[in-house]
């Protein structure tokens, strides 16, 4: 339950930051649920501009991570 809460609040933090950007050429969609066959594909945040499309998969994790 706490991990889900942390993830949701991490997404809210990013959404608040993105909402402060005033750019008429940028479109932001949050929490998209796209049907794919019998299931769904979820995108946390999708950003469209004239030059690119950016998919954000947001994680809110305490500690360090290695890639």
PDB file of C-alpha atoms in Angstrom:
ATOM      1  CA  UNK A   1       0.000   0.000   0.000  1.00  0.00           C
ATOM      2  CA  UNK A   2       2.793   2.454   0.883  1.00  0.00           C
ATOM      3  CA  UNK A   3       4.586   1.800  -2.430  1.00  0.00           C
ATOM      4  CA  UNK A   4       1.422   2.603  -4.381  1.00  0.00           C
ATOM      5  CA  UNK A   5       0.932   5.777  -2.325  1.00  0.00           C
ATOM      6  CA  UNK A   6       4.546   6.853  -2.936  1.00  0.00           C
ATOM      7  CA  UNK A   7       4.210   6.184  -6.671  1.00  0.00           C
ATOM      8  CA  UNK A   8       0.995   8.175  -6.937  1.00  0.00           C
ATOM      9  CA  UNK A   9       2.457  11.134  -5.056  1.00  0.00           C
ATOM     10  CA  UNK A  10       5.598  11.010  -7.206  1.00  0.00           C
ATOM     11  CA  UNK A  11       3.401  11.348 -10.294  1.00  0.00           C
ATOM     12  CA  UNK A  12       1.504  14.239  -8.670  1.00  0.00           C
ATOM     13  CA  UNK A  13       4.771  16.087  -7.998  1.00  0.00           C
ATOM     14  CA  UNK A  14       5.825  15.803 -11.637  1.00  0.00           C
ATOM     15  CA  UNK A  15       2.343  16.820 -12.842  1.00  0.00           C
ATOM     16  CA  UNK A  16       2.468  19.949 -10.648  1.00  0.00           C
ATOM     17  CA  UNK A  17       5.874  20.925 -12.051  1.00  0.00           C
ATOM     18  CA  UNK A  18       4.743  20.394 -15.641  1.00  0.00           C
ATOM     19  CA  UNK A  19       1.571  22.433 -15.056  1.00  0.00           C
ATOM     20  CA  UNK A  20       3.726  25.529 -14.399  1.00  0.00           C
ATOM     21  CA  UNK A  21       5.094  25.490 -17.962  1.00  0.00           C
ATOM     22  CA  UNK A  22       3.276  28.021 -20.112  1.00  0.00           C
ATOM     23  CA  UNK A  23       3.961  26.917 -23.675  1.00  0.00           C
ATOM     24  CA  UNK A  24       1.181  26.928 -26.276  1.00  0.00           C
ATOM     25  CA  UNK A  25       3.217  24.491 -28.386  1.00  0.00           C
ATOM     26  CA  UNK A  26       3.400  21.808 -25.685  1.00  0.00           C
ATOM     27  CA  UNK A  27       0.619  19.363 -24.876  1.00  0.00           C
ATOM     28  CA  UNK A  28       0.757  17.191 -21.729  1.00  0.00           C
ATOM     29  CA  UNK A  29      -1.453  14.152 -21.131  1.00  0.00           C
ATOM     30  CA  UNK A  30      -1.451  12.421 -17.729  1.00  0.00           C
ATOM     31  CA  UNK A  31      -2.440   8.857 -16.787  1.00  0.00           C
ATOM     32  CA  UNK A  32      -3.228   7.492 -20.224  1.00  0.00           C
ATOM     33  CA  UNK A  33      -4.737   4.021 -20.436  1.00  0.00           C
ATOM     34  CA  UNK A  34      -4.513   2.714 -24.006  1.00  0.00           C
ATOM     35  CA  UNK A  35      -6.277  -0.505 -25.038  1.00  0.00           C
ATOM     36  CA  UNK A  36      -4.031  -3.138 -26.662  1.00  0.00           C
ATOM     37  CA  UNK A  37      -5.920  -6.251 -27.623  1.00  0.00           C
ATOM     38  CA  UNK A  38      -7.399  -7.794 -24.486  1.00  0.00           C
ATOM     39  CA  UNK A  39      -5.334  -5.660 -22.074  1.00  0.00           C
ATOM     40  CA  UNK A  40      -4.226  -2.069 -21.545  1.00  0.00           C
ATOM     41  CA  UNK A  41      -1.002  -0.077 -21.776  1.00  0.00           C
ATOM     42  CA  UNK A  42      -0.563   2.655 -19.149  1.00  0.00           C
ATOM     43  CA  UNK A  43       1.547   5.817 -19.611  1.00  0.00           C
ATOM     44  CA  UNK A  44       2.155   8.084 -16.610  1.00  0.00           C
ATOM     45  CA  UNK A  45       2.778  11.245 -18.643  1.00  0.00           C
ATOM     46  CA  UNK A  46       2.979  11.868 -22.386  1.00  0.00           C
ATOM     47  CA  UNK A  47       4.380  15.182 -23.657  1.00  0.00           C
ATOM     48  CA  UNK A  48       3.957  16.397 -27.252  1.00  0.00           C
ATOM     49  CA  UNK A  49       5.876  19.328 -28.738  1.00  0.00           C
ATOM     50  CA  UNK A  50       6.558  20.388 -32.317  1.00  0.00           C
ATOM     51  CA  UNK A  51       9.947  18.644 -32.138  1.00  0.00           C
ATOM     52  CA  UNK A  52       9.425  15.499 -30.082  1.00  0.00           C
ATOM     53  CA  UNK A  53       7.173  13.182 -28.118  1.00  0.00           C
ATOM     54  CA  UNK A  54       8.337  12.232 -24.616  1.00  0.00           C
ATOM     55  CA  UNK A  55       7.001   9.348 -22.522  1.00  0.00           C
ATOM     56  CA  UNK A  56       7.564   9.681 -18.772  1.00  0.00           C
ATOM     57  CA  UNK A  57       7.388   6.585 -16.579  1.00  0.00           C
ATOM     58  CA  UNK A  58       7.605   8.078 -13.112  1.00  0.00           C
ATOM     59  CA  UNK A  59       9.071   6.267 -10.105  1.00  0.00           C
ATOM     60  CA  UNK A  60       9.319   7.577  -6.557  1.00  0.00           C
ATOM     61  CA  UNK A  61      11.949   5.401  -4.878  1.00  0.00           C
ATOM     62  CA  UNK A  62      13.908   6.071  -1.699  1.00  0.00           C
ATOM     63  CA  UNK A  63      17.613   5.221  -1.689  1.00  0.00           C
ATOM     64  CA  UNK A  64      19.946   4.704  -4.604  1.00  0.00           C
ATOM     65  CA  UNK A  65      19.594   2.873  -7.896  1.00  0.00           C
ATOM     66  CA  UNK A  66      22.142   1.344 -10.244  1.00  0.00           C
ATOM     67  CA  UNK A  67      21.673   0.930 -13.962  1.00  0.00           C
TER      68      UNK A  67
END
